[in-house]
Amino acid sequence: MKIVTTPMCEKILEFAGIINYKVNKNPDNEEGDIAIILSESDTKMDSLKIKLNTFTQIKNSIVQVSKLKKIPNNKLNINYSIPDDNFNSDIEELSLKNNDLFLNESDLSSKLISDIFSNYSLALDWLDNDKKRDFRKKNLNIRVKVYSLFLRDIVEDMGFTIVELEDNDSKSDYTIFPDYMNFNNKDGSNILISIPTHNNAPKDPIKRAELRYSILNNLKIK
């Protein structure tokens, strides 16, 4: 099976133990059977779309990508997106041409998953349910407006109260946006928080998420 992925997803294949693959920003420029791509991307070839915004999404993506090692070429005919959270309970609702291949237990043991995250202290904290509950409780009273869907995933995971962009009557404490957007806070009503993307963020998805979470971890109730 010929696997193609993008630079943003390559580390997930490494974590999943997949060795033979090609890397190209435009997977369709390569000869391949399946592309591992971000959920907002599209390819002409069959694809497995993954989300890498939150630590849970990253963990789930590693588990699911690892299952590609079991797929025989003659059964490869999928276009599949991994759910955000609790994928094992939701996966049966998805329309998969090869759903049996994804309903089996993961090839990755819980110990191996733990080993992958062992060098990422902030990620481990947010994957600990008790610690995450405390973090989210602290953030609940912080009101934010957020631009871009990938940042919304993170903000929701961290438990901040989101003020919708079209809501002009409610006040927010912070405006969170990706660094490729320009903002002018003319009235100074809230604090602007720019989040690194693309070349300003690590290629390693766990390090990238840790950088973004660490910035938002510093937000305080005003």
XYZ file of C-alpha atoms in Angstrom:
222
model
C 0.000 0.000 0.000
C 1.375 3.384 -1.029
C 0.729 6.043 1.601
C 1.134 9.773 1.026
C 0.936 12.418 3.728
C 1.631 16.105 4.211
C 4.384 17.711 6.308
C 1.798 18.694 8.921
C 0.710 15.071 9.385
C 4.019 13.240 8.944
C 4.820 12.987 12.656
C 1.556 11.120 13.264
C 2.715 8.367 10.899
C 6.008 8.176 12.779
C 4.175 7.872 16.097
C 1.911 5.189 14.595
C 4.864 3.092 13.470
C 4.285 3.493 9.735
C 7.629 3.463 7.941
C 7.021 3.558 4.190
C 5.286 6.694 2.969
C 5.833 9.773 0.838
C 5.520 13.380 1.973
C 4.117 16.091 -0.270
C 2.168 19.275 0.423
C -0.010 18.206 -2.517
C -0.557 14.451 -2.079
C -2.254 14.091 -5.464
C 1.085 14.939 -7.094
C 2.377 11.588 -5.834
C 1.429 8.081 -6.889
C -0.408 6.697 -3.889
C -3.287 4.575 -2.664
C -4.290 6.710 0.313
C -3.479 10.154 1.682
C -3.273 11.031 5.360
C -4.365 14.666 5.491
C -5.825 17.278 7.806
C -9.601 17.275 8.102
C -10.021 20.561 6.240
C -8.089 19.283 3.208
C -9.244 17.305 0.167
C -7.594 14.930 -2.263
C -8.640 13.053 -5.369
C -7.202 9.814 -3.997
C -8.772 7.998 -1.053
C -7.981 9.725 2.199
C -7.938 9.387 5.952
C -8.639 12.824 7.399
C -7.320 13.613 10.849
C -7.608 16.481 13.326
C -4.559 17.572 15.302
C -5.785 20.564 17.278
C -6.360 19.092 20.743
C -4.353 16.459 22.562
C -7.295 14.059 22.442
C -7.590 14.518 18.684
C -3.868 13.829 18.298
C -4.076 10.695 20.435
C -7.095 9.392 18.494
C -5.381 10.135 15.183
C -2.284 8.145 16.159
C -4.449 5.168 17.106
C -6.467 5.228 13.887
C -3.518 5.816 11.553
C -1.787 2.816 13.130
C -4.611 0.617 11.826
C -3.564 1.294 8.234
C -0.828 -1.270 8.751
C -3.516 -3.983 8.731
C -5.377 -2.941 5.589
C -4.732 -5.153 2.534
C -4.456 -3.283 -0.750
C -7.480 -4.965 -2.262
C -9.708 -3.587 0.495
C -8.445 -0.049 0.358
C -11.337 2.143 -0.688
C -12.104 4.655 2.019
C -12.713 8.289 2.611
C -12.876 8.605 6.345
C -12.671 11.324 8.948
C -11.823 10.672 12.565
C -14.369 12.076 15.046
C -13.150 14.686 17.507
C -13.486 12.713 20.724
C -14.668 9.323 21.967
C -14.284 7.886 18.472
C -14.849 4.308 19.607
C -18.423 5.079 20.651
C -19.246 7.204 17.626
C -17.494 5.305 14.895
C -20.359 2.927 14.087
C -22.456 5.875 12.969
C -19.991 6.691 10.216
C -20.528 5.426 6.710
C -17.374 3.451 5.999
C -16.759 1.240 3.007
C -14.384 -0.770 5.172
C -15.738 -0.110 8.645
C -14.619 -3.525 9.924
C -11.029 -2.408 9.519
C -11.558 0.472 11.911
C -13.765 -1.208 14.504
C -11.056 -3.631 15.608
C -8.924 -2.906 18.640
C -5.923 -0.706 18.025
C -2.527 -2.170 17.266
C -1.112 0.342 19.725
C -1.121 -0.639 23.380
C -2.015 1.903 26.034
C 1.590 1.655 27.211
C 2.906 2.623 23.776
C 0.517 5.575 23.657
C 1.739 6.590 27.115
C 5.334 6.276 25.936
C 4.633 8.567 22.974
C 3.298 11.301 25.259
C 5.794 10.733 28.082
C 8.109 13.500 26.852
C 5.308 16.053 26.606
C 4.438 17.204 30.123
C 1.693 19.672 29.203
C 0.005 17.133 26.939
C 0.064 14.567 29.752
C -1.611 17.055 32.087
C -4.425 17.686 29.615
C -4.899 13.968 28.949
C -5.324 13.370 32.685
C -9.089 13.589 33.258
C -8.827 14.904 36.819
C -6.328 17.613 35.939
C -8.269 18.554 32.828
C -11.431 18.952 34.886
C -9.634 21.390 37.189
C -8.156 23.337 34.263
C -11.541 23.655 32.585
C -13.190 24.782 35.819
C -10.614 27.572 36.151
C -11.195 28.708 32.562
C -14.987 28.665 32.680
C -15.273 32.274 33.835
C -12.977 33.602 31.116
C -14.986 34.870 28.153
C -13.370 34.791 24.727
C -14.125 35.420 21.104
C -12.292 33.065 18.791
C -11.506 33.164 15.085
C -10.968 29.972 13.047
C -12.342 26.506 13.608
C -9.052 24.945 14.669
C -8.690 27.445 17.505
C -12.293 26.927 18.511
C -11.509 23.227 18.996
C -8.729 24.167 21.418
C -10.716 26.840 23.236
C -13.664 24.489 23.721
C -11.357 21.725 24.937
C -9.809 24.090 27.483
C -13.227 25.062 28.829
C -13.318 28.779 28.080
C -16.705 30.438 27.674
C -17.066 31.378 24.010
C -18.804 34.585 23.001
C -19.995 34.159 19.428
C -18.480 36.549 16.900
C -21.861 37.880 15.818
C -22.831 38.663 19.425
C -22.175 42.386 19.729
C -24.082 42.787 22.977
C -21.985 40.490 25.156
C -18.533 41.434 26.374
C -15.509 39.197 26.065
C -12.203 39.350 27.919
C -9.988 38.163 25.070
C -10.025 37.835 21.299
C -8.117 34.769 20.116
C -7.014 34.539 16.500
C -4.414 32.827 14.258
C -1.269 34.845 13.597
C -2.012 35.196 9.886
C -4.971 37.479 10.694
C -4.536 41.170 11.458
C -6.546 42.867 14.184
C -6.792 46.448 15.319
C -8.166 46.697 18.838
C -9.293 50.292 18.479
C -11.433 50.532 21.585
C -9.134 48.406 23.737
C -12.154 46.597 25.128
C -10.413 43.233 25.247
C -6.956 41.747 24.900
C -5.792 40.302 21.590
C -4.157 36.862 21.712
C -2.303 35.768 18.561
C -1.728 32.019 18.192
C 1.225 30.729 16.105
C 0.511 28.823 12.893
C 2.367 27.436 9.869
C 6.105 28.265 9.950
C 5.755 29.908 13.353
C 4.681 26.650 14.986
C 6.507 23.307 15.395
C 5.911 20.548 12.839
C 5.536 18.069 15.700
C 1.755 18.197 16.364
C 2.114 17.571 20.101
C 4.700 20.344 20.480
C 2.506 22.562 18.318
C -0.503 21.938 20.548
C 1.602 22.447 23.678
C 2.745 25.835 22.392
C -0.832 26.932 21.749
C -2.197 25.559 25.032
C 0.650 27.182 26.975
C -0.272 30.597 25.563
C -3.923 30.156 26.478
C -3.030 28.677 29.876
C -1.796 32.137 30.861
C -5.166 33.836 30.397
C -6.579 35.245 33.621
C -10.008 36.407 34.685
C -10.177 40.172 34.143
